[in-house]
């Protein structure tokens, strides 16, 4: 009877040891899986941040190009307006000179 009890006790101890080893293996497995999941999340986060930074940089570059294009268009418009203004000034001045000359010639003819 005592031998049976000792055998049962040893079997129970071995079973408990096996259960403990299995629990430790599962814990290590869960820790490893958790570590891999955290690494995957970290990589995904870094990838997402890089993607957002790239998109933001591309968006800013596109916006800068659009502003540069608009500035160039505005500069061209200003140059054209200045040229038109100079032409108008020249035409007005020529008209005034012609008108003064015509009036003087008319006055001289009348006298």
Short mmCIF file of N, CA and C in Angstrom, two decimals:
data_model
loop_
_atom_site.label_atom_id
_atom_site.label_comp_id
_atom_site.label_asym_id
_atom_site.label_seq_id
_atom_site.Cartn_x
_atom_site.Cartn_y
_atom_site.Cartn_z
N UNK A 1 0.83 -1.19 0.00
CA UNK A 1 0.00 0.00 0.00
C UNK A 1 0.88 1.26 0.00
N UNK A 2 1.88 1.25 0.80
CA UNK A 2 2.78 2.38 0.87
C UNK A 2 3.49 2.55 -0.46
N UNK A 3 3.89 1.49 -1.10
CA UNK A 3 4.56 1.56 -2.39
C UNK A 3 3.61 2.14 -3.43
N UNK A 4 2.34 1.73 -3.37
CA UNK A 4 1.35 2.29 -4.29
C UNK A 4 1.19 3.79 -4.05
N UNK A 5 1.16 4.15 -2.77
CA UNK A 5 1.00 5.56 -2.44
C UNK A 5 2.20 6.36 -2.94
N UNK A 6 3.41 5.84 -2.74
CA UNK A 6 4.63 6.52 -3.17
C UNK A 6 4.63 6.62 -4.70
N UNK A 7 4.21 5.53 -5.37
CA UNK A 7 4.15 5.53 -6.83
C UNK A 7 3.14 6.57 -7.31
N UNK A 8 1.97 6.63 -6.65
CA UNK A 8 0.95 7.62 -7.02
C UNK A 8 1.47 9.03 -6.77
N UNK A 9 2.19 9.20 -5.65
CA UNK A 9 2.74 10.50 -5.31
C UNK A 9 3.78 10.93 -6.35
N UNK A 10 4.64 9.98 -6.73
CA UNK A 10 5.65 10.28 -7.75
C UNK A 10 4.98 10.58 -9.09
N UNK A 11 3.97 9.83 -9.44
CA UNK A 11 3.24 10.06 -10.69
C UNK A 11 2.60 11.45 -10.66
N UNK A 12 2.03 11.80 -9.52
CA UNK A 12 1.40 13.12 -9.38
C UNK A 12 2.46 14.22 -9.48
N UNK A 13 3.64 14.00 -8.85
CA UNK A 13 4.72 14.98 -8.92
C UNK A 13 5.21 15.13 -10.36
N UNK A 14 5.36 13.99 -11.06
CA UNK A 14 5.79 14.04 -12.46
C UNK A 14 4.75 14.76 -13.33
N UNK A 15 3.49 14.45 -13.05
CA UNK A 15 2.41 15.12 -13.79
C UNK A 15 2.42 16.62 -13.51
N UNK A 16 2.64 16.98 -12.26
CA UNK A 16 2.70 18.39 -11.89
C UNK A 16 3.90 19.05 -12.56
N UNK A 17 5.03 18.33 -12.58
CA UNK A 17 6.23 18.88 -13.24
C UNK A 17 5.98 19.06 -14.73
N UNK A 18 5.37 18.08 -15.37
CA UNK A 18 5.03 18.19 -16.79
C UNK A 18 4.07 19.36 -17.04
N UNK A 19 3.08 19.51 -16.15
CA UNK A 19 2.12 20.60 -16.28
C UNK A 19 2.83 21.95 -16.10
N UNK A 20 3.77 22.01 -15.14
CA UNK A 20 4.53 23.25 -14.92
C UNK A 20 5.39 23.56 -16.14
N UNK A 21 6.06 22.54 -16.68
CA UNK A 21 6.88 22.75 -17.87
C UNK A 21 6.03 23.20 -19.06
N UNK A 22 4.86 22.58 -19.20
CA UNK A 22 3.94 22.97 -20.28
C UNK A 22 3.47 24.41 -20.09
N UNK A 23 3.15 24.79 -18.87
CA UNK A 23 2.72 26.16 -18.57
C UNK A 23 3.85 27.15 -18.89
N UNK A 24 5.10 26.79 -18.49
CA UNK A 24 6.23 27.66 -18.78
C UNK A 24 6.44 27.79 -20.29
N UNK A 25 6.30 26.66 -21.01
CA UNK A 25 6.44 26.69 -22.47
C UNK A 25 5.38 27.59 -23.09
N UNK A 26 4.16 27.48 -22.60
CA UNK A 26 3.07 28.32 -23.13
C UNK A 26 3.32 29.80 -22.82
N UNK A 27 3.81 30.07 -21.62
CA UNK A 27 4.11 31.45 -21.24
C UNK A 27 5.19 32.02 -22.15
N UNK A 28 6.28 31.21 -22.35
CA UNK A 28 7.34 31.68 -23.25
C UNK A 28 6.81 31.89 -24.66
N UNK A 29 5.96 30.98 -25.10
CA UNK A 29 5.37 31.09 -26.44
C UNK A 29 4.52 32.36 -26.55
N UNK A 30 3.72 32.62 -25.53
CA UNK A 30 2.89 33.84 -25.52
C UNK A 30 3.76 35.08 -25.47
N UNK A 31 4.83 35.04 -24.67
CA UNK A 31 5.73 36.18 -24.59
C UNK A 31 6.38 36.44 -25.95
N UNK A 32 6.79 35.34 -26.62
CA UNK A 32 7.42 35.48 -27.95
C UNK A 32 6.41 36.03 -28.95
N UNK A 33 5.19 35.50 -28.92
CA UNK A 33 4.14 35.98 -29.83
C UNK A 33 3.83 37.44 -29.55
N UNK A 34 3.75 37.80 -28.28
CA UNK A 34 3.49 39.19 -27.90
C UNK A 34 4.62 40.09 -28.39
N UNK A 35 5.86 39.61 -28.22
CA UNK A 35 7.03 40.36 -28.67
C UNK A 35 6.98 40.56 -30.19
N UNK A 36 6.64 39.52 -30.93
CA UNK A 36 6.53 39.61 -32.39
C UNK A 36 5.41 40.57 -32.79
N UNK A 37 4.28 40.48 -32.08
CA UNK A 37 3.16 41.39 -32.37
C UNK A 37 3.55 42.84 -32.10
N UNK A 38 4.27 43.08 -31.01
CA UNK A 38 4.71 44.44 -30.70
C UNK A 38 5.67 44.94 -31.77
N UNK A 39 6.56 44.06 -32.23
CA UNK A 39 7.50 44.44 -33.29
C UNK A 39 6.75 44.75 -34.58
N UNK A 40 5.73 43.94 -34.89
CA UNK A 40 4.93 44.18 -36.10
C UNK A 40 4.20 45.52 -35.99
N UNK A 41 3.63 45.80 -34.83
CA UNK A 41 2.94 47.08 -34.63
C UNK A 41 3.93 48.24 -34.76
N UNK A 42 5.11 48.06 -34.17
CA UNK A 42 6.15 49.10 -34.25
C UNK A 42 6.54 49.34 -35.71
N UNK A 43 6.75 48.27 -36.46
CA UNK A 43 7.11 48.40 -37.88
C UNK A 43 5.99 49.04 -38.68
N UNK A 44 4.75 48.62 -38.41
CA UNK A 44 3.60 49.19 -39.12
C UNK A 44 3.48 50.68 -38.80
N UNK A 45 3.70 51.03 -37.56
CA UNK A 45 3.62 52.43 -37.15
C UNK A 45 4.71 53.24 -37.86
N UNK A 46 5.92 52.72 -37.87
CA UNK A 46 7.02 53.42 -38.54
C UNK A 46 6.73 53.56 -40.03
N UNK A 47 6.18 52.51 -40.62
CA UNK A 47 5.84 52.53 -42.04
C UNK A 47 4.76 53.57 -42.31
N UNK A 48 3.77 53.61 -41.45
CA UNK A 48 2.68 54.58 -41.61
C UNK A 48 3.19 56.01 -41.46
N UNK A 49 4.04 56.23 -40.47
CA UNK A 49 4.62 57.55 -40.27
C UNK A 49 5.43 57.96 -41.49
N UNK A 50 6.24 57.03 -42.01
CA UNK A 50 7.05 57.33 -43.20
C UNK A 50 6.16 57.66 -44.39
N UNK A 51 5.07 56.90 -44.53
CA UNK A 51 4.15 57.14 -45.65
C UNK A 51 3.50 58.53 -45.51
N UNK A 52 3.08 58.86 -44.31
CA UNK A 52 2.45 60.17 -44.07
C UNK A 52 3.46 61.28 -44.34
N UNK A 53 4.71 61.09 -43.86
CA UNK A 53 5.73 62.11 -44.10
C UNK A 53 5.99 62.27 -45.59
N UNK A 54 6.03 61.16 -46.33
CA UNK A 54 6.27 61.22 -47.77
C UNK A 54 5.11 61.94 -48.47
N UNK A 55 3.87 61.56 -48.09
CA UNK A 55 2.70 62.20 -48.70
C UNK A 55 2.68 63.69 -48.37
N UNK A 56 3.02 64.03 -47.14
CA UNK A 56 3.04 65.43 -46.74
C UNK A 56 4.11 66.19 -47.53
N UNK A 57 5.28 65.60 -47.68
CA UNK A 57 6.35 66.25 -48.44
C UNK A 57 5.94 66.43 -49.90
N UNK A 58 5.31 65.40 -50.47
CA UNK A 58 4.85 65.49 -51.86
C UNK A 58 3.77 66.56 -51.99
N UNK A 59 2.87 66.60 -51.02
CA UNK A 59 1.81 67.60 -51.04
C UNK A 59 2.38 69.01 -50.93
N UNK A 60 3.35 69.20 -50.04
CA UNK A 60 3.98 70.51 -49.89
C UNK A 60 4.74 70.90 -51.15
N UNK A 61 5.42 69.94 -51.76
CA UNK A 61 6.16 70.22 -53.00
C UNK A 61 5.19 70.62 -54.11
N UNK A 62 4.07 69.91 -54.21
CA UNK A 62 3.06 70.24 -55.23
C UNK A 62 2.50 71.64 -54.97
N UNK A 63 2.24 71.94 -53.72
CA UNK A 63 1.71 73.26 -53.37
C UNK A 63 2.74 74.35 -53.70
N UNK A 64 4.01 74.08 -53.40
CA UNK A 64 5.07 75.05 -53.70
C UNK A 64 5.17 75.27 -55.21
N UNK A 65 5.08 74.20 -55.98
CA UNK A 65 5.12 74.33 -57.44
C UNK A 65 3.94 75.16 -57.95
N UNK A 66 2.77 74.93 -57.38
CA UNK A 66 1.57 75.69 -57.78
C UNK A 66 1.76 77.17 -57.44
N UNK A 67 2.28 77.48 -56.24
CA UNK A 67 2.53 78.87 -55.87
C UNK A 67 3.55 79.51 -56.81
N UNK A 68 4.62 78.77 -57.12
CA UNK A 68 5.64 79.31 -58.03
C UNK A 68 5.05 79.59 -59.40
N UNK A 69 4.18 78.69 -59.88
CA UNK A 69 3.52 78.89 -61.18
C UNK A 69 2.64 80.14 -61.13
N UNK A 70 1.87 80.30 -60.05
CA UNK A 70 0.99 81.46 -59.94
C UNK A 70 1.81 82.75 -59.85
N UNK A 71 2.93 82.71 -59.12
CA UNK A 71 3.79 83.90 -59.03
C UNK A 71 4.34 84.26 -60.40
N UNK A 72 4.79 83.25 -61.14
CA UNK A 72 5.33 83.51 -62.49
C UNK A 72 4.24 84.09 -63.39
N UNK A 73 3.04 83.56 -63.31
CA UNK A 73 1.93 84.09 -64.12
C UNK A 73 1.64 85.54 -63.74
N UNK A 74 1.65 85.82 -62.44
CA UNK A 74 1.38 87.18 -61.97
C UNK A 74 2.49 88.13 -62.43
N UNK A 75 3.74 87.67 -62.37
CA UNK A 75 4.86 88.50 -62.84
C UNK A 75 4.71 88.80 -64.33
N UNK A 76 4.33 87.79 -65.12
CA UNK A 76 4.11 88.01 -66.56
C UNK A 76 2.99 89.02 -66.79
N UNK A 77 1.91 88.90 -66.00
CA UNK A 77 0.79 89.83 -66.13
C UNK A 77 1.23 91.25 -65.80
N UNK A 78 2.03 91.40 -64.75
CA UNK A 78 2.51 92.73 -64.35
C UNK A 78 3.41 93.31 -65.44
N UNK A 79 4.29 92.49 -66.00
CA UNK A 79 5.17 92.96 -67.08
C UNK A 79 4.33 93.43 -68.26
N UNK A 80 3.30 92.66 -68.61
CA UNK A 80 2.42 93.03 -69.73
C UNK A 80 1.69 94.34 -69.41
N UNK A 81 1.18 94.46 -68.18
CA UNK A 81 0.49 95.70 -67.79
C UNK A 81 1.43 96.90 -67.86
N UNK A 82 2.68 96.71 -67.40
CA UNK A 82 3.65 97.80 -67.47
C UNK A 82 3.94 98.19 -68.92
N UNK A 83 4.08 97.18 -69.78
CA UNK A 83 4.33 97.46 -71.20
C UNK A 83 3.13 98.18 -71.81
N UNK A 84 1.92 97.71 -71.49
CA UNK A 84 0.71 98.38 -71.99
C UNK A 84 0.64 99.81 -71.49
N UNK A 85 1.00 100.02 -70.21
CA UNK A 85 0.96 101.36 -69.65
C UNK A 85 1.97 102.26 -70.35
N UNK A 86 3.17 101.75 -70.59
CA UNK A 86 4.20 102.54 -71.30
C UNK A 86 3.73 102.89 -72.71
N UNK A 87 3.10 101.91 -73.37
CA UNK A 87 2.59 102.16 -74.72
C UNK A 87 1.51 103.23 -74.68
N UNK A 88 0.60 103.12 -73.70
CA UNK A 88 -0.47 104.11 -73.58
C UNK A 88 0.11 105.50 -73.28
N UNK A 89 1.10 105.55 -72.40
CA UNK A 89 1.75 106.83 -72.08
C UNK A 89 2.38 107.41 -73.35
N UNK A 90 3.09 106.56 -74.10
CA UNK A 90 3.72 107.02 -75.35
C UNK A 90 2.69 107.51 -76.34
N UNK A 91 1.60 106.75 -76.50
CA UNK A 91 0.56 107.16 -77.45
C UNK A 91 -0.09 108.47 -77.01
N UNK A 92 -0.35 108.60 -75.71
CA UNK A 92 -0.96 109.82 -75.18
C UNK A 92 -0.03 111.01 -75.38
N UNK A 93 1.24 110.80 -75.11
CA UNK A 93 2.21 111.86 -75.28
C UNK A 93 2.30 112.28 -76.76
N UNK A 94 2.33 111.30 -77.66
CA UNK A 94 2.39 111.59 -79.09
C UNK A 94 1.13 112.33 -79.53
N UNK A 95 -0.02 111.87 -79.03
CA UNK A 95 -1.29 112.54 -79.37
C UNK A 95 -1.25 114.00 -78.90
N UNK A 96 -0.78 114.19 -77.65
CA UNK A 96 -0.70 115.55 -77.10
C UNK A 96 0.23 116.42 -77.93
N UNK A 97 1.38 115.88 -78.28
CA UNK A 97 2.34 116.65 -79.09
C UNK A 97 1.74 116.98 -80.46
N UNK A 98 1.08 115.96 -81.08
CA UNK A 98 0.45 116.19 -82.38
C UNK A 98 -0.65 117.24 -82.26
N UNK A 99 -1.41 117.17 -81.20
CA UNK A 99 -2.53 118.11 -81.00
C UNK A 99 -2.00 119.52 -80.81
N UNK A 100 -0.93 119.65 -79.97
CA UNK A 100 -0.33 120.97 -79.75
C UNK A 100 0.21 121.52 -81.06
N UNK A 101 0.89 120.69 -81.82
CA UNK A 101 1.45 121.10 -83.10
C UNK A 101 0.34 121.54 -84.06
N UNK A 102 -0.74 120.75 -84.06
CA UNK A 102 -1.87 121.07 -84.94
C UNK A 102 -2.50 122.40 -84.54
N UNK A 103 -2.65 122.61 -83.24
CA UNK A 103 -3.24 123.86 -82.76
C UNK A 103 -2.34 125.04 -83.12
N UNK A 104 -1.02 124.89 -82.94
CA UNK A 104 -0.07 125.96 -83.28
C UNK A 104 -0.12 126.27 -84.77
N UNK A 105 -0.13 125.19 -85.60
CA UNK A 105 -0.18 125.40 -87.05
C UNK A 105 -1.49 126.10 -87.46
N UNK A 106 -2.58 125.67 -86.77
CA UNK A 106 -3.87 126.31 -87.06
C UNK A 106 -3.85 127.77 -86.64
N UNK A 107 -3.24 128.06 -85.54
CA UNK A 107 -3.17 129.45 -85.05
C UNK A 107 -2.29 130.28 -85.96
N UNK A 108 -1.19 129.72 -86.44
CA UNK A 108 -0.30 130.46 -87.34
C UNK A 108 -0.99 130.75 -88.66
N UNK A 109 -1.79 129.79 -89.13
CA UNK A 109 -2.51 130.00 -90.40
C UNK A 109 -3.55 131.10 -90.24
N UNK A 110 -4.14 131.14 -89.08
CA UNK A 110 -5.19 132.12 -88.83
C UNK A 110 -4.60 133.52 -88.71
N UNK A 111 -3.36 133.69 -88.39
CA UNK A 111 -2.79 135.01 -88.23
C UNK A 111 -2.10 135.43 -89.43
#
